[in-house]
Amino acid sequence: VPPFLLQPIQFFGAAATATATAVAAGLLPRLVRPSTLLQPVPGESAEGESGVRRPPGARYRGRGSLPKEQGGMRHPEFQRMRVTLAIGVVGLCATAYILGAWQGTSSAIKAAPRPVYAKTQCGDTPSQTPSNASDTISIASVPSSGARLDFQAHHRVAFNESSRATEMIPPCQLKYSEYTPCHDPRRARKFPKAMMQYRERHCPTKENLLRCLIPAPPNYKNPFTWPQSRDYAWYDNIPHRELSIEKAVQNWIQVEGDKFRFPGGGTMFPHGADAYIDDIDALIPLTDGNIRTALDTGCGVASWGAFLLKRGIITMSFAPRDSHEAQVQFALERGVPAMIGVIGTERIPYPARAFDMAHCSRCLIPWNKLDGLYLLEVDRVLRPGGYWILSGPPIRWKKHYKGWQRTEEDLKQEQDEIEDLAKRLCWKKVVEKDDLAVWQKPINHMECANNRKADETPQFCNSSDVDSAWYKKMETCISPLPEVQTEEEVAGGALENWPQRALAVPPRITKGLVSGLTPEKFEEDNKLWAERVDHYKKLIPPLAKGRYRNVMDMNAGMGGFASALMEYPLWVMNVVPSGSAPDTLGVIYERGFIGTYHDWCEAFSTYPRTYDLIHADKVFSFYQDRCDITYILLEMDRILRPEGTMIFRDTVEMLLKIQAITDGMRWKSRIMDHESGPFNPEKILVAVKTYWTAEAAQKQQ
């Protein structure tokens, strides 16, 4: 029987049974036929007491008789009987209905799953997976609101029987606490060392994927908040003293009790990154807003990028996982953007014309070798008019050649070859002073192409996929810039200075270089994400209080999420899934933000516990048919810090699947309302990774 007919059937059945029982027991007078209501009056004949025959119609007196002299009016006694009967029947029916409704509600409450009210705060009760996802699930829409959502009325979700039970995913062994799946040193030994191939991405096969939770080391602590984290980190979080010993003279890092201190030193700036940046600022302007995005190749512990932040410049720092195994990990622990990476055989995972400035401080990259392959890659990612800064060998070789343990001839030849290659790239040398040399890329290729000899190398690339950078081999050719009409025009369009750049329509959109994107859609996207972030602040109050520093957007779109968070002391790693359309990473860089291409079926190029907040907008709907989403969630768990937060935006069906998996991953989660209200099929799942360490996990086992 359909549920909506069940209670009426119960009502009428119970009412009929109760009425029949009452009548049979004599509790109610029977309804009799009208003919039986006319009875002779006892003791009287038809003629009456006087013997005089009564007129027709007056010879009988009975309950319900209708004498003519009463004008058809009912007898009062009969009227009272009918009223009493009606009241009794209605009363019994009402009683039966109330009892039936109460009985049905009681059984439904017992059968329904227990409501889940897991909150985003760390000390709250964890969520539980319902035994049947199609049952009613009541969840508070916002922490401060008493309103509840009932998904049963609008969304019916059917799970397979095998998906009902929650898989409790165990912790990994302590030896995996710093595991980087696609940069595993043990796997790297199987690949050639030529051109740094063994330090590029080499991910495990499906059969070798770990299905366990990466543990935090014993005594792990929450990192220092920004800006204190720029200068300090807990030793227990990254228990490596190697850099403090190997780089003691260069002043990279020092151990002070239970903390690391970062004085800001570096190989080429032992007096501190601040003083080094001041020297650069004296050569090219760093504070007028023209330079916003920077690339640091071979970044060390990213002190250069850390101290550029206060000048309004955000730096993408990368370095390989090598003998200095923790340098990128230190950078992220400090709250500075960084990735594991190397310039080897493949393009670095950034679009063309992305960075205003690139930097190499004794990064040990052979710029003059392999037909200039590595400098050609820097040229690809530099925007028109961008700067390349080189310090360290071979710059100022006459002074440093003995310390570098190289001959004068060797160093002079290296610098001459770099100078020649830069000229063939049509770069202009701006200045060389002390330990610094600066080149500038032209604003367009008009003059370069017109003055170039036919046989001069490197040639311009024939392909137009200059933005393609995910597992894409580098080429020994110049990435062409967009065509211009005059020599004064900036190829691809001029950018606004920072911070106006963040909200200005990017040139790639105004010039129609990104399919499907228009200035109107860009403005709408900005407004949309401003509203969404306002909603997030209600759901997650710590977001507006500086709780989060390292933030990742797994599907960044046009960068609206990062734009809406500009006022807070955080930075966002904007990820654009490889193969997604349209390709918006170039738009994100033109807004003054940073990001990378990535395929979420593989592990991200970072260490465990390096992000405070991860945002996933429709990521799982995009990948659900491409790979097992459990491994995407395990990767999110790997890179998220203990007590970090995740925000999922997706259909309620997908969010329930996610929640069913994460209930076995030591997460606490809660499904919340869309910012537009409860009738939007898209919902928000907020989850918190609970605090636990390898030591605690071993005790539980």
Coordinates of C-alpha atoms in Angstrom, one line a residue, residues 353-587:
R353 CA 52.7 33.6 -20.1
A354 CA 52.0 32.9 -16.4
F355 CA 54.7 34.6 -14.4
D356 CA 55.9 38.2 -14.2
M357 CA 59.3 37.2 -12.9
A358 CA 61.4 34.0 -12.8
H359 CA 64.3 33.5 -10.4
C360 CA 67.2 31.1 -10.0
S361 CA 69.6 31.5 -7.1
R362 CA 72.3 28.9 -7.6
C363 CA 69.6 26.5 -8.6
L364 CA 72.2 24.3 -10.4
I365 CA 70.2 24.1 -13.6
P366 CA 72.4 23.9 -16.7
W367 CA 70.8 26.7 -18.6
N368 CA 73.4 26.6 -21.4
K369 CA 73.1 22.9 -22.2
L370 CA 70.7 20.8 -24.3
D371 CA 70.3 23.6 -26.9
G372 CA 68.9 25.9 -24.3
L373 CA 66.0 23.5 -23.5
Y374 CA 65.6 24.7 -19.9
L375 CA 65.8 28.4 -20.7
L376 CA 63.2 27.9 -23.5
E377 CA 60.8 26.5 -20.9
V378 CA 61.3 29.6 -18.7
D379 CA 60.6 31.7 -21.8
R380 CA 57.4 29.8 -22.3
V381 CA 56.0 30.5 -18.8
L382 CA 57.2 34.2 -18.7
R383 CA 54.6 36.7 -19.7
P384 CA 55.6 39.4 -22.3
G385 CA 57.8 41.9 -20.6
G386 CA 58.6 39.5 -17.7
Y387 CA 62.0 39.3 -16.0
W388 CA 64.5 36.5 -15.5
I389 CA 66.8 36.9 -12.5
L390 CA 70.0 34.8 -12.2
S391 CA 72.4 34.8 -9.2
G392 CA 75.1 32.3 -8.5
P393 CA 77.2 30.5 -11.1
P394 CA 78.3 31.8 -13.5
I395 CA 77.4 35.4 -12.5
R396 CA 80.4 37.2 -11.0
W397 CA 82.6 34.3 -11.6
K398 CA 85.8 36.3 -11.4
K399 CA 85.2 36.7 -7.6
H400 CA 83.6 33.4 -6.8
Y401 CA 85.3 30.8 -9.0
K402 CA 87.5 29.4 -6.3
G403 CA 84.6 29.0 -3.9
W404 CA 82.7 27.3 -6.6
Q405 CA 85.6 25.0 -7.3
R406 CA 85.5 25.6 -11.0
T407 CA 87.9 27.1 -13.4
E408 CA 87.7 30.6 -14.8
E409 CA 87.5 29.4 -18.3
D410 CA 84.7 27.0 -17.6
L411 CA 82.6 29.7 -15.9
K412 CA 83.3 32.3 -18.5
Q413 CA 82.2 29.9 -21.3
E414 CA 79.0 29.1 -19.4
Q415 CA 78.1 32.8 -19.0
D416 CA 78.9 33.6 -22.6
E417 CA 76.6 30.8 -23.8
I418 CA 73.8 32.0 -21.6
E419 CA 74.2 35.5 -22.9
D420 CA 74.1 34.2 -26.5
L421 CA 71.1 32.1 -25.9
A422 CA 69.2 35.0 -24.3
K423 CA 69.9 37.2 -27.4
R424 CA 68.6 34.5 -29.7
L425 CA 65.4 34.4 -27.5
C426 CA 65.2 38.2 -28.2
W427 CA 65.7 38.9 -24.5
K428 CA 67.2 42.1 -23.4
K429 CA 69.8 42.2 -20.7
V430 CA 68.6 44.9 -18.2
V431 CA 71.5 44.9 -15.8
E432 CA 74.3 42.9 -14.1
K433 CA 75.4 44.2 -10.8
D434 CA 77.4 42.4 -8.1
D435 CA 75.9 38.9 -7.8
L436 CA 72.7 39.6 -9.8
A437 CA 72.0 39.6 -13.6
V438 CA 68.5 40.5 -15.0
W439 CA 67.1 39.8 -18.4
Q440 CA 63.7 40.9 -19.8
K441 CA 61.5 39.1 -22.3
P442 CA 60.1 41.2 -25.2
I443 CA 56.5 42.4 -25.0
N444 CA 55.8 40.8 -28.5
H445 CA 57.6 38.8 -31.2
M446 CA 57.1 41.2 -34.1
E447 CA 60.6 42.6 -34.2
C448 CA 62.1 39.3 -33.2
A449 CA 60.4 37.4 -36.1
N450 CA 61.2 40.1 -38.7
N451 CA 64.9 40.3 -37.9
R452 CA 65.4 36.6 -37.5
K453 CA 67.5 34.7 -40.0
A454 CA 65.9 31.7 -41.6
D455 CA 68.4 29.2 -40.3
E456 CA 68.8 30.8 -36.8
T457 CA 68.1 28.5 -33.8
P458 CA 66.0 28.1 -31.9
Q459 CA 63.1 28.3 -34.3
F460 CA 59.5 29.2 -33.3
C461 CA 57.4 26.3 -32.4
N462 CA 54.8 25.2 -35.0
S463 CA 52.3 23.9 -32.5
S464 CA 49.8 26.2 -30.9
D465 CA 49.3 24.2 -27.6
V466 CA 51.7 26.4 -25.7
D467 CA 49.5 26.1 -22.6
S468 CA 49.6 22.3 -22.6
A469 CA 51.8 21.2 -19.7
W470 CA 50.6 18.0 -18.2
Y471 CA 53.1 15.2 -19.0
K472 CA 54.0 17.2 -22.1
K473 CA 57.6 16.9 -23.3
M474 CA 59.6 20.1 -23.6
E475 CA 60.7 21.3 -27.1
T476 CA 63.8 23.1 -28.3
C477 CA 61.8 25.9 -29.9
I478 CA 60.4 29.3 -28.9
S479 CA 56.8 29.3 -27.8
P480 CA 55.2 31.9 -30.0
L481 CA 53.3 34.9 -28.5
P482 CA 49.9 36.0 -29.7
E483 CA 50.1 38.2 -32.8
V484 CA 50.0 42.0 -32.5
Q485 CA 49.4 44.9 -34.9
T486 CA 52.2 47.2 -33.7
E487 CA 55.6 46.9 -32.0
E488 CA 54.2 48.7 -28.9
E489 CA 51.3 46.4 -28.3
V490 CA 51.7 43.8 -25.6
A491 CA 51.1 40.3 -27.0
G492 CA 48.0 38.7 -25.4
G493 CA 47.0 42.0 -23.8
A494 CA 48.4 44.2 -21.1
L495 CA 47.6 43.4 -17.4
E496 CA 46.4 45.8 -14.7
N497 CA 48.7 46.4 -11.8
W498 CA 48.0 44.5 -8.6
P499 CA 45.6 44.5 -6.8
Q500 CA 43.2 45.9 -9.5
R501 CA 44.4 42.9 -11.6
A502 CA 42.4 40.5 -9.4
L503 CA 39.0 41.8 -10.4
A504 CA 39.8 43.1 -13.9
V505 CA 38.6 41.0 -16.8
P506 CA 41.6 39.0 -17.9
P507 CA 42.9 39.7 -21.4
R508 CA 42.5 36.0 -22.4
I509 CA 38.7 36.6 -21.9
T510 CA 38.4 40.0 -23.5
K511 CA 40.3 38.8 -26.6
G512 CA 38.2 35.6 -26.8
L513 CA 41.2 33.3 -26.3
V514 CA 39.3 31.0 -24.0
S515 CA 36.3 29.2 -25.5
G516 CA 33.0 29.9 -23.8
L517 CA 34.1 32.6 -21.5
T518 CA 32.9 36.2 -21.8
P519 CA 33.4 39.3 -19.7
E520 CA 29.8 39.0 -18.5
K521 CA 30.3 35.4 -17.4
F522 CA 33.5 36.5 -15.6
E523 CA 31.6 39.2 -13.6
E524 CA 28.8 36.8 -12.8
D525 CA 31.3 34.3 -11.5
N526 CA 32.9 36.9 -9.2
K527 CA 29.5 37.7 -7.7
L528 CA 28.6 34.1 -7.4
W529 CA 31.8 33.2 -5.4
A530 CA 31.5 36.3 -3.2
E531 CA 28.1 35.0 -2.2
R532 CA 29.4 31.4 -1.7
V533 CA 32.3 32.5 0.5
D534 CA 29.9 34.6 2.6
H535 CA 27.9 31.4 3.1
Y536 CA 31.1 29.4 3.9
K537 CA 31.9 32.0 6.6
K538 CA 28.6 31.2 8.3
L539 CA 29.2 27.5 8.1
I540 CA 32.8 27.6 9.1
P541 CA 33.4 30.6 11.4
P542 CA 37.2 30.1 11.6
L543 CA 37.5 30.9 7.9
A544 CA 37.1 34.6 8.7
K545 CA 39.4 34.5 11.7
G546 CA 42.8 33.5 10.2
R547 CA 42.6 29.8 11.1
Y548 CA 43.6 28.7 7.6
R549 CA 46.8 29.6 5.8
N550 CA 47.5 27.0 3.0
V551 CA 44.3 26.6 1.0
M552 CA 43.7 24.4 -2.1
D553 CA 40.9 24.7 -4.7
M554 CA 40.8 21.3 -6.4
N555 CA 38.7 22.6 -9.3
A556 CA 39.4 26.3 -9.5
G557 CA 37.5 27.5 -12.6
M558 CA 38.3 31.1 -13.1
G559 CA 39.7 31.6 -9.6
G560 CA 36.6 33.1 -8.1
F561 CA 37.1 31.2 -4.8
A562 CA 40.6 32.6 -4.4
S563 CA 39.4 36.1 -5.4
A564 CA 36.7 36.1 -2.7
L565 CA 39.3 35.2 0.0
M566 CA 41.8 38.0 -0.9
E567 CA 41.1 39.9 2.3
Y568 CA 42.3 37.1 4.6
P569 CA 45.9 36.1 5.4
L570 CA 46.0 33.0 3.2
W571 CA 47.0 31.9 -0.2
V572 CA 45.2 29.5 -2.6
M573 CA 46.7 26.8 -4.8
N574 CA 44.3 26.9 -7.7
V575 CA 44.2 23.5 -9.4
V576 CA 42.7 23.1 -12.9
P577 CA 42.1 19.4 -13.7
S578 CA 44.0 18.3 -16.8
G579 CA 41.8 17.6 -19.8
S580 CA 39.0 19.8 -18.5
A581 CA 37.4 22.3 -20.7
P582 CA 37.7 25.2 -20.9
D583 CA 41.4 25.5 -19.7
T584 CA 41.2 28.4 -17.3
L585 CA 44.6 28.3 -15.6
G586 CA 46.0 31.0 -17.8
V587 CA 43.0 33.2 -16.7

